[in-house]
Amino acid sequence: MDSNKKGFITRSLHTDFPKEDAYNALHMPVYDGVAYEFDNAEDIAETFAGKKFAHAYSRTSNPTVEYFEKKLLSVTGAYSAIALASGMAAISNVLLSMVEQGGNIVTSNQLFGHSYALLKQTLPSLGLEVRFVDMLDVKSVEAATDDKTRVYFFETITNPQLEVVDLTQLSQLAKSKGVAIVCDSTITPPYVFDSKKFGVDVEVMSTTKFISGGAAAFGGVVLDNGSFDYSKLPALEEWAPKFGKDALMARIRKEIFRHLGGTMTAHTAHFMNLGLDIMPLRIERCADNCKKLARYFEKHDRIADYNYPGVEGKKGFVLSEKQFSGKPGAVMTFDLESKEACYRFYNRIKVMRKATNLNDNKTLVIHPESTIYAEFSDAEKKDMGVRETMMRLSVGIEEVEDLISDFEQALQF
Ligand SMILES: *Cc1c(COP(=O)(O)O)cnc(C)c1O
């Protein structure tokens, strides 16, 4: 069977189990235990020596988590996958495995807040250098690159500015400089974005968001597209000769992940397995809701402006059509006349919910300037494009009429 001929949902639903279940369960069971028994001394010794693979201890591998990884490979066509405890665990494991002390990462300051803090504080404290540039400007990326640059790290669509990176340009530059492209595609997961096609070497995601479905559990994933020559990275110099294409995953599995302990639990993997199956339906619905809300925002005189790269004429539209199948996630922003107006609107919403997080099934609203960005100075906020008149909306799967009528009543103040 050529699995690539089947659709995303079919492949996700019908990914085979490694072994037949004793009860013929139709879903992969949740293997919640910690340890696995071996038949004899030779078997356990060979497993520990890495001569054959068997699950031994669930911090390093677990059958239900492995099934989630297998499903991800089946739907994305990536070369290898590892699932971790959270999006932050995925990002930190990858960067710690690819960059040596004294090596540098070129990135953007338009990042998810905790990713920004990881790159600004934690990684430099471990001796990794991080250079912040405007990733939309390939010339400034090039100017920041030198012979110690190992990774370009960025998000496919920035949040909350909703700027879209030109992946073709960036990956051409990365190739010419021997730098690896690591991209966080949490906002545009597989199904709308095929990272291999756009020169991404390693894709990371918070599966807490779209994949879990309804914000059911924390999780993260690293997908290696198998396109980067790891012998170019000093951090992998001991791993590349032995493991070749698998060098990055080998170091993550056998060192960084194993030693830092960012394990996904079997229960979480079960949620992720269910969530992934229906993610395409949710994304279609969310993107459709976004486009309908955009039409409503166009006409409403209280909405000074709004942004969503899925709407013609908005910034990033052309790149979104090309890179994200015209369904660039479900985060929108809109501006009201003042911060006071934002607060008044916020305090009146009834169907939409007052919460942070993205890509819950429920529509979530937040005022970024006074919450996520509260610890930054006014100058930094300006630099990051965070206006006090701006609200961020993570659009869910409710009937759009109910969202519009919530806007209708909440904007009457
Ligand atoms: C939420 C998020 C993360 C972090 O993921 P967690 O699962 O919360 O650790 C990283 N990147 C982006 C773009 C996110 O939205």
GROMACS .gro file of C-alpha atoms and ligand atoms in nm:
model
  428
    1MET     CA    1   0.000   0.000   0.000
    2ASP     CA    2   0.137   0.340  -0.094
    3SER     CA    3   0.045   0.530   0.218
    4ASN     CA    4   0.115   0.863   0.047
    5LYS     CA    5  -0.183   0.810  -0.180
    6LYS     CA    6  -0.419   0.819   0.118
    7GLY     CA    7  -0.543   1.138   0.280
    8PHE     CA    8  -0.417   1.287   0.605
    9ILE     CA    9  -0.714   1.175   0.814
   10THR     CA   10  -0.719   0.824   0.666
   11ARG     CA   11  -0.348   0.781   0.735
   12SER     CA   12  -0.384   0.915   1.087
   13LEU     CA   13  -0.682   0.693   1.174
   14HIS     CA   14  -0.539   0.379   1.020
   15THR     CA   15  -0.178   0.389   1.133
   16ASP     CA   16  -0.104   0.028   1.226
   17PHE     CA   17  -0.013  -0.086   1.574
   18PRO     CA   18   0.329  -0.239   1.613
   19LYS     CA   19   0.173  -0.562   1.745
   20GLU     CA   20  -0.172  -0.704   1.759
   21ASP     CA   21  -0.340  -0.622   2.088
   22ALA     CA   22  -0.442  -0.916   2.309
   23TYR     CA   23  -0.807  -0.798   2.303
   24ASN     CA   24  -0.813  -0.673   1.944
   25ALA     CA   25  -0.857  -0.318   2.069
   26LEU     CA   26  -0.938  -0.082   1.785
   27HIS     CA   27  -0.753   0.206   1.949
   28MET     CA   28  -0.393   0.190   2.059
   29PRO     CA   29  -0.411   0.102   2.431
   30VAL     CA   30  -0.272   0.336   2.697
   31TYR     CA   31   0.036   0.163   2.832
   32ASP     CA   32   0.060   0.350   3.156
   33GLY     CA   33   0.329   0.144   3.332
   34VAL     CA   34   0.688   0.241   3.388
   35ALA     CA   35   0.892  -0.072   3.313
   36TYR     CA   36   0.880  -0.366   3.067
   37GLU     CA   37   0.989  -0.718   3.140
   38PHE     CA   38   1.244  -0.917   2.939
   39ASP     CA   39   1.257  -1.294   2.878
   40ASN     CA   40   1.618  -1.348   2.966
   41ALA     CA   41   1.958  -1.195   3.048
   42GLU     CA   42   2.072  -1.190   2.684
   43ASP     CA   43   1.766  -0.995   2.569
   44ILE     CA   44   1.791  -0.728   2.834
   45ALA     CA   45   2.167  -0.693   2.782
   46GLU     CA   46   2.129  -0.654   2.404
   47THR     CA   47   1.859  -0.393   2.453
   48PHE     CA   48   2.073  -0.192   2.692
   49ALA     CA   49   2.367  -0.219   2.453
   50GLY     CA   50   2.149  -0.071   2.175
   51LYS     CA   51   2.183  -0.386   1.961
   52LYS     CA   52   1.808  -0.430   1.942
   53PHE     CA   53   1.512  -0.214   2.028
   54ALA     CA   54   1.263  -0.292   2.302
   55HIS     CA   55   1.084  -0.068   2.547
   56ALA     CA   56   1.261  -0.087   2.883
   57TYR     CA   57   1.163   0.218   3.085
   58SER     CA   58   0.892   0.472   3.000
   59ARG     CA   59   1.104   0.783   3.057
   60THR     CA   60   1.300   0.693   2.743
   61SER     CA   61   1.031   0.518   2.537
   62ASN     CA   62   0.673   0.404   2.575
   63PRO     CA   63   0.448   0.211   2.331
   64THR     CA   64   0.159   0.462   2.334
   65VAL     CA   65   0.397   0.754   2.284
   66GLU     CA   66   0.577   0.561   2.011
   67TYR     CA   67   0.244   0.511   1.836
   68PHE     CA   68   0.187   0.888   1.839
   69GLU     CA   69   0.532   0.934   1.682
   70LYS     CA   70   0.447   0.673   1.420
   71LYS     CA   71   0.122   0.851   1.337
   72LEU     CA   72   0.305   1.180   1.297
   73LEU     CA   73   0.550   1.016   1.057
   74SER     CA   74   0.264   0.863   0.865
   75VAL     CA   75   0.080   1.195   0.818
   76THR     CA   76   0.384   1.417   0.757
   77GLY     CA   77   0.627   1.192   0.574
   78ALA     CA   78   0.905   1.322   0.803
   79TYR     CA   79   1.214   1.106   0.845
   80SER     CA   80   1.193   1.066   1.223
   81ALA     CA   81   0.996   1.196   1.519
   82ILE     CA   82   1.018   1.224   1.894
   83ALA     CA   83   0.735   1.333   2.121
   84LEU     CA   84   0.810   1.524   2.440
   85ALA     CA   85   0.640   1.666   2.747
   86SER     CA   86   0.567   2.013   2.603
   87GLY     CA   87   0.645   2.248   2.319
   88MET     CA   88   0.917   2.407   2.532
   89ALA     CA   89   1.076   2.065   2.589
   90ALA     CA   90   1.081   2.008   2.211
   91ILE     CA   91   1.243   2.345   2.139
   92SER     CA   92   1.501   2.326   2.418
   93ASN     CA   93   1.598   1.965   2.337
   94VAL     CA   94   1.656   2.046   1.970
   95LEU     CA   95   1.859   2.361   2.025
   96LEU     CA   96   2.069   2.204   2.302
   97SER     CA   97   2.141   1.908   2.076
   98MET     CA   98   2.237   2.109   1.766
   99VAL     CA   99   2.439   2.400   1.902
  100GLU     CA  100   2.767   2.374   2.091
  101GLN     CA  101   2.903   2.624   2.345
  102GLY     CA  102   3.028   2.923   2.147
  103GLY     CA  103   2.808   2.838   1.848
  104ASN     CA  104   2.524   3.073   1.766
  105ILE     CA  105   2.155   3.073   1.675
  106VAL     CA  106   2.003   3.346   1.460
  107THR     CA  107   1.641   3.411   1.550
  108SER     CA  108   1.369   3.673   1.569
  109ASN     CA  109   1.248   3.868   1.870
  110GLN     CA  110   0.896   3.796   1.750
  111LEU     CA  111   0.858   3.463   1.925
  112PHE     CA  112   0.625   3.293   2.167
  113GLY     CA  113   0.715   3.459   2.502
  114HIS     CA  114   0.875   3.160   2.670
  115SER     CA  115   1.071   3.067   2.358
  116TYR     CA  116   1.202   3.423   2.358
  117ALA     CA  117   1.300   3.390   2.726
  118LEU     CA  118   1.469   3.053   2.658
  119LEU     CA  119   1.677   3.212   2.383
  120LYS     CA  120   1.740   3.537   2.569
  121GLN     CA  121   1.826   3.395   2.912
  122THR     CA  122   1.861   3.021   2.947
  123LEU     CA  123   2.059   2.924   2.636
  124PRO     CA  124   2.310   3.213   2.674
  125SER     CA  125   2.363   3.110   3.038
  126LEU     CA  126   2.476   2.771   2.900
  127GLY     CA  127   2.722   2.934   2.659
  128LEU     CA  128   2.510   2.935   2.341
  129GLU     CA  129   2.505   3.269   2.165
  130VAL     CA  130   2.175   3.400   2.030
  131ARG     CA  131   2.139   3.679   1.774
  132PHE     CA  132   1.804   3.852   1.734
  133VAL     CA  133   1.722   3.993   1.392
  134ASP     CA  134   1.419   4.062   1.175
  135MET     CA  135   1.364   3.721   1.011
  136LEU     CA  136   1.144   3.883   0.747
  137ASP     CA  137   1.451   4.066   0.621
  138VAL     CA  138   1.681   3.804   0.466
  139LYS     CA  139   1.963   4.058   0.440
  140SER     CA  140   1.970   4.110   0.815
  141VAL     CA  141   1.967   3.731   0.867
  142GLU     CA  142   2.262   3.704   0.631
  143ALA     CA  143   2.447   3.990   0.805
  144ALA     CA  144   2.407   3.813   1.142
  145THR     CA  145   2.540   3.481   1.007
  146ASP     CA  146   2.902   3.380   1.053
  147ASP     CA  147   3.102   3.057   1.060
  148LYS     CA  148   2.971   2.977   1.407
  149THR     CA  149   2.604   3.004   1.308
  150ARG     CA  150   2.438   2.662   1.337
  151VAL     CA  151   2.065   2.724   1.331
  152TYR     CA  152   1.805   2.969   1.204
  153PHE     CA  153   1.512   2.943   1.443
  154PHE     CA  154   1.175   3.109   1.386
  155GLU     CA  155   0.798   3.060   1.392
  156THR     CA  156   0.610   3.015   1.063
  157ILE     CA  157   0.366   3.291   1.159
  158THR     CA  158   0.463   3.527   1.438
  159ASN     CA  159   0.229   3.578   1.728
  160PRO     CA  160   0.065   3.822   1.785
  161GLN     CA  161   0.203   4.029   1.492
  162LEU     CA  162   0.097   3.759   1.240
  163GLU     CA  163   0.392   3.815   1.013
  164VAL     CA  164   0.469   3.539   0.766
  165VAL     CA  165   0.827   3.431   0.706
  166ASP     CA  166   0.930   3.368   0.344
  167LEU     CA  167   1.056   3.012   0.376
  168THR     CA  168   1.190   2.980   0.024
  169GLN     CA  169   1.420   3.280   0.068
  170LEU     CA  170   1.532   3.176   0.415
  171SER     CA  171   1.603   2.817   0.321
  172GLN     CA  172   1.804   2.925   0.017
  173LEU     CA  173   2.019   3.141   0.243
  174ALA     CA  174   2.051   2.863   0.503
  175LYS     CA  175   2.163   2.615   0.237
  176SER     CA  176   2.425   2.850   0.100
  177LYS     CA  177   2.563   2.906   0.452
  178GLY     CA  178   2.543   2.547   0.577
  179VAL     CA  179   2.300   2.650   0.852
  180ALA     CA  180   2.010   2.429   0.965
  181ILE     CA  181   1.652   2.555   0.951
  182VAL     CA  182   1.457   2.477   1.267
  183CYS     CA  183   1.106   2.610   1.253
  184ASP     CA  184   0.826   2.621   1.508
  185SER     CA  185   0.507   2.549   1.315
  186THR     CA  186   0.269   2.531   1.612
  187ILE     CA  187   0.033   2.784   1.450
  188THR     CA  188   0.042   2.609   1.111
  189PRO     CA  189   0.069   2.236   1.183
  190PRO     CA  190   0.100   1.956   0.927
  191TYR     CA  191  -0.212   1.931   0.710
  192VAL     CA  192  -0.186   2.302   0.626
  193PHE     CA  193   0.193   2.313   0.610
  194ASP     CA  194   0.433   2.062   0.453
  195SER     CA  195   0.764   2.171   0.605
  196LYS     CA  196   0.975   1.944   0.379
  197LYS     CA  197   0.857   2.126   0.070
  198PHE     CA  198   0.992   2.456   0.199
  199GLY     CA  199   1.340   2.349   0.301
  200VAL     CA  200   1.278   2.312   0.674
  201ASP     CA  201   1.529   2.066   0.821
  202VAL     CA  202   1.376   2.023   1.165
  203GLU     CA  203   1.020   2.111   1.262
  204VAL     CA  204   0.915   2.162   1.624
  205MET     CA  205   0.564   2.206   1.753
  206SER     CA  206   0.370   2.247   2.070
  207THR     CA  207   0.112   1.970   2.033
  208THR     CA  208  -0.068   2.132   2.326
  209LYS     CA  209  -0.232   2.357   2.068
  210PHE     CA  210  -0.396   2.230   1.748
  211ILE     CA  211  -0.294   1.866   1.776
  212SER     CA  212  -0.420   1.786   2.126
  213GLY     CA  213  -0.766   1.908   2.027
  214GLY     CA  214  -0.945   2.115   2.280
  215ALA     CA  215  -0.629   2.187   2.481
  216ALA     CA  216  -0.656   1.841   2.635
  217ALA     CA  217  -0.293   1.796   2.743
  218PHE     CA  218   0.060   1.932   2.719
  219GLY     CA  219   0.290   1.796   2.454
  220GLY     CA  220   0.559   1.874   2.202
  221VAL     CA  221   0.718   1.708   1.904
  222VAL     CA  222   1.038   1.724   1.702
  223LEU     CA  223   1.017   1.612   1.339
  224ASP     CA  224   1.342   1.563   1.151
  225ASN     CA  225   1.299   1.582   0.773
  226GLY     CA  226   1.632   1.409   0.722
  227SER     CA  227   1.760   1.686   0.496
  228PHE     CA  228   2.050   1.831   0.695
  229ASP     CA  229   2.405   1.698   0.689
  230TYR     CA  230   2.480   1.665   1.061
  231SER     CA  231   2.852   1.623   1.006
  232LYS     CA  232   2.852   2.004   0.967
  233LEU     CA  233   2.751   2.060   1.329
  234PRO     CA  234   3.024   2.056   1.596
  235ALA     CA  235   2.757   1.965   1.854
  236LEU     CA  236   2.702   1.638   1.668
  237GLU     CA  237   3.059   1.557   1.573
  238GLU     CA  238   3.065   1.243   1.786
  239TRP     CA  239   2.719   1.139   1.669
  240ALA     CA  240   2.732   1.203   1.295
  241PRO     CA  241   2.999   0.944   1.204
  242LYS     CA  242   2.813   0.673   1.395
  243PHE     CA  243   2.451   0.765   1.323
  244GLY     CA  244   2.459   0.967   0.997
  245LYS     CA  245   2.111   1.093   0.915
  246ASP     CA  246   1.994   0.983   1.259
  247ALA     CA  247   2.259   1.183   1.445
  248LEU     CA  248   2.027   1.451   1.579
  249MET     CA  249   1.761   1.207   1.699
  250ALA     CA  250   2.028   0.979   1.844
  251ARG     CA  251   2.173   1.260   2.053
  252ILE     CA  252   1.828   1.375   2.164
  253ARG     CA  253   1.713   1.024   2.257
  254LYS     CA  254   2.031   0.893   2.410
  255GLU     CA  255   2.151   1.208   2.579
  256ILE     CA  256   1.960   1.535   2.603
  257PHE     CA  257   1.605   1.400   2.630
  258ARG     CA  258   1.708   1.104   2.842
  259HIS     CA  259   1.905   1.321   3.083
  260LEU     CA  260   1.673   1.620   3.107
  261GLY     CA  261   1.366   1.399   3.135
  262GLY     CA  262   1.108   1.584   2.923
  263THR     CA  263   0.895   1.272   2.882
  264MET     CA  264   0.547   1.264   2.732
  265THR     CA  265   0.318   1.037   2.936
  266ALA     CA  266   0.117   0.754   2.782
  267HIS     CA  267  -0.209   0.926   2.882
  268THR     CA  268  -0.102   1.243   2.705
  269ALA     CA  269  -0.005   1.045   2.396
  270HIS     CA  270  -0.354   0.891   2.397
  271PHE     CA  271  -0.510   1.241   2.385
  272MET     CA  272  -0.267   1.338   2.111
  273ASN     CA  273  -0.352   1.027   1.908
  274LEU     CA  274  -0.723   1.112   1.921
  275GLY     CA  275  -0.661   1.483   1.864
  276LEU     CA  276  -0.446   1.431   1.558
  277ASP     CA  277  -0.715   1.222   1.384
  278ILE     CA  278  -0.964   1.507   1.380
  279MET     CA  279  -0.723   1.801   1.362
  280PRO     CA  280  -0.788   1.858   0.989
  281LEU     CA  281  -1.162   1.896   1.054
  282ARG     CA  282  -1.094   2.144   1.331
  283ILE     CA  283  -0.845   2.348   1.129
  284GLU     CA  284  -1.081   2.371   0.831
  285ARG     CA  285  -1.357   2.490   1.059
  286CYS     CA  286  -1.134   2.738   1.245
  287ALA     CA  287  -0.992   2.890   0.927
  288ASP     CA  288  -1.343   2.917   0.783
  289ASN     CA  289  -1.462   3.090   1.101
  290CYS     CA  290  -1.166   3.331   1.078
  291LYS     CA  291  -1.255   3.428   0.722
  292LYS     CA  292  -1.621   3.483   0.815
  293LEU     CA  293  -1.521   3.690   1.118
  294ALA     CA  294  -1.290   3.896   0.893
  295ARG     CA  295  -1.588   3.983   0.675
  296TYR     CA  296  -1.778   4.093   0.983
  297PHE     CA  297  -1.481   4.301   1.109
  298GLU     CA  298  -1.454   4.477   0.771
  299LYS     CA  299  -1.802   4.619   0.818
  300HIS     CA  300  -1.799   4.703   1.187
  301ASP     CA  301  -1.719   5.071   1.255
  302ARG     CA  302  -1.591   5.006   1.605
  303ILE     CA  303  -1.319   4.772   1.471
  304ALA     CA  304  -1.046   5.011   1.361
  305ASP     CA  305  -0.842   4.737   1.197
  306TYR     CA  306  -0.789   4.361   1.205
  307ASN     CA  307  -0.536   4.113   1.082
  308TYR     CA  308  -0.545   3.756   0.953
  309PRO     CA  309  -0.307   3.641   0.680
  310GLY     CA  310  -0.580   3.426   0.524
  311VAL     CA  311  -0.761   3.732   0.388
  312GLU     CA  312  -0.668   3.890   0.056
  313GLY     CA  313  -0.507   4.230   0.097
  314LYS     CA  314  -0.377   4.155   0.447
  315LYS     CA  315  -0.001   4.130   0.503
  316GLY     CA  316   0.136   3.782   0.454
  317PHE     CA  317  -0.158   3.674   0.236
  318VAL     CA  318   0.040   3.575  -0.071
  319LEU     CA  319   0.294   3.375   0.130
  320SER     CA  320   0.015   3.213   0.331
  321GLU     CA  321  -0.155   3.093   0.017
  322LYS     CA  322   0.171   2.942  -0.102
  323GLN     CA  323   0.302   2.799   0.224
  324PHE     CA  324  -0.006   2.720   0.433
  325SER     CA  325  -0.267   2.612   0.176
  326GLY     CA  326  -0.457   2.937   0.240
  327LYS     CA  327  -0.544   2.821   0.593
  328PRO     CA  328  -0.294   3.006   0.807
  329GLY     CA  329  -0.409   2.884   1.148
  330ALA     CA  330  -0.673   3.050   1.361
  331VAL     CA  331  -0.509   3.344   1.536
  332MET     CA  332  -0.645   3.688   1.449
  333THR     CA  333  -0.594   4.031   1.597
  334PHE     CA  334  -0.816   4.337   1.589
  335ASP     CA  335  -0.785   4.692   1.715
  336LEU     CA  336  -1.039   4.905   1.899
  337GLU     CA  337  -1.016   5.282   1.955
  338SER     CA  338  -0.835   5.263   2.293
  339LYS     CA  339  -0.712   5.035   2.569
  340GLU     CA  340  -1.023   5.127   2.770
  341ALA     CA  341  -1.241   5.014   2.482
  342CYS     CA  342  -1.049   4.682   2.474
  343TYR     CA  343  -1.114   4.631   2.846
  344ARG     CA  344  -1.482   4.720   2.812
  345PHE     CA  345  -1.523   4.480   2.521
  346TYR     CA  346  -1.336   4.210   2.712
  347ASN     CA  347  -1.551   4.242   3.021
  348ARG     CA  348  -1.867   4.200   2.815
  349ILE     CA  349  -1.786   3.886   2.613
  350LYS     CA  350  -2.005   3.587   2.702
  351VAL     CA  351  -1.951   3.307   2.451
  352MET     CA  352  -1.581   3.374   2.389
  353ARG     CA  353  -1.354   3.306   2.682
  354LYS     CA  354  -1.106   3.521   2.871
  355ALA     CA  355  -0.793   3.308   2.859
  356THR     CA  356  -0.447   3.280   2.715
  357ASN     CA  357  -0.352   2.973   2.503
  358LEU     CA  358  -0.412   2.912   2.134
  359ASN     CA  359  -0.614   2.668   1.927
  360ASP     CA  360  -0.839   2.543   2.198
  361ASN     CA  361  -1.172   2.428   2.053
  362LYS     CA  362  -1.320   2.727   2.237
  363THR     CA  363  -1.261   3.080   2.111
  364LEU     CA  364  -1.018   3.256   2.345
  365VAL     CA  365  -0.956   3.629   2.371
  366ILE     CA  366  -0.670   3.816   2.538
  367HIS     CA  367  -0.534   4.172   2.554
  368PRO     CA  368  -0.164   4.097   2.490
  369GLU     CA  369  -0.021   4.436   2.595
  370SER     CA  370  -0.145   4.410   2.955
  371THR     CA  371  -0.088   4.035   2.996
  372ILE     CA  372   0.162   3.836   2.789
  373TYR     CA  373   0.381   4.146   2.731
  374ALA     CA  374   0.322   4.319   3.066
  375GLU     CA  375   0.682   4.266   3.179
  376PHE     CA  376   0.829   4.450   2.878
  377SER     CA  377   0.900   4.826   2.860
  378ASP     CA  378   0.694   5.053   2.634
  379ALA     CA  379   0.986   5.075   2.391
  380GLU     CA  380   1.017   4.695   2.374
  381LYS     CA  381   0.644   4.659   2.319
  382LYS     CA  382   0.664   4.907   2.034
  383ASP     CA  383   0.954   4.715   1.885
  384MET     CA  384   0.754   4.395   1.901
  385GLY     CA  385   0.447   4.554   1.744
  386VAL     CA  386   0.233   4.507   2.056
  387ARG     CA  387  -0.019   4.791   2.065
  388GLU     CA  388  -0.239   4.873   2.364
  389THR     CA  389  -0.538   4.896   2.130
  390MET     CA  390  -0.493   4.540   2.004
  391MET     CA  391  -0.683   4.225   2.107
  392ARG     CA  392  -0.579   3.873   2.013
  393LEU     CA  393  -0.838   3.616   1.919
  394SER     CA  394  -0.777   3.243   1.894
  395VAL     CA  395  -1.077   3.132   1.694
  396GLY     CA  396  -1.241   2.803   1.790
  397ILE     CA  397  -1.495   2.571   1.632
  398GLU     CA  398  -1.819   2.724   1.763
  399GLU     CA  399  -2.088   2.812   1.509
  400VAL     CA  400  -1.964   3.144   1.371
  401GLU     CA  401  -2.308   3.304   1.415
  402ASP     CA  402  -2.266   3.264   1.791
  403LEU     CA  403  -1.926   3.432   1.781
  404ILE     CA  404  -2.061   3.717   1.572
  405SER     CA  405  -2.356   3.774   1.803
  406ASP     CA  406  -2.116   3.776   2.098
  407PHE     CA  407  -1.916   4.049   1.919
  408GLU     CA  408  -2.239   4.233   1.840
  409GLN     CA  409  -2.341   4.258   2.206
  410ALA     CA  410  -1.990   4.301   2.351
  411LEU     CA  411  -1.912   4.596   2.122
  412GLN     CA  412  -2.218   4.788   2.243
  413PHE     CA  413  -2.067   4.996   2.518
  414LIG     C1  414   0.251   2.743   2.312
  414LIG     C2  415   0.364   2.759   2.222
  414LIG     C3  416   0.491   2.706   2.254
  414LIG     C4  417   0.518   2.634   2.384
  414LIG     O1  418   0.446   2.517   2.394
  414LIG     P1  419   0.406   2.449   2.536
  414LIG     O2  420   0.338   2.325   2.495
  414LIG     O3  421   0.320   2.548   2.610
  414LIG     O4  422   0.535   2.426   2.609
  414LIG     C5  423   0.592   2.722   2.163
  414LIG     N1  424   0.573   2.787   2.047
  414LIG     C6  425   0.454   2.839   2.011
  414LIG     C7  426   0.440   2.909   1.881
  414LIG     C8  427   0.345   2.827   2.097
  414LIG     O5  428   0.227   2.881   2.062
   0.00000   0.00000   0.00000
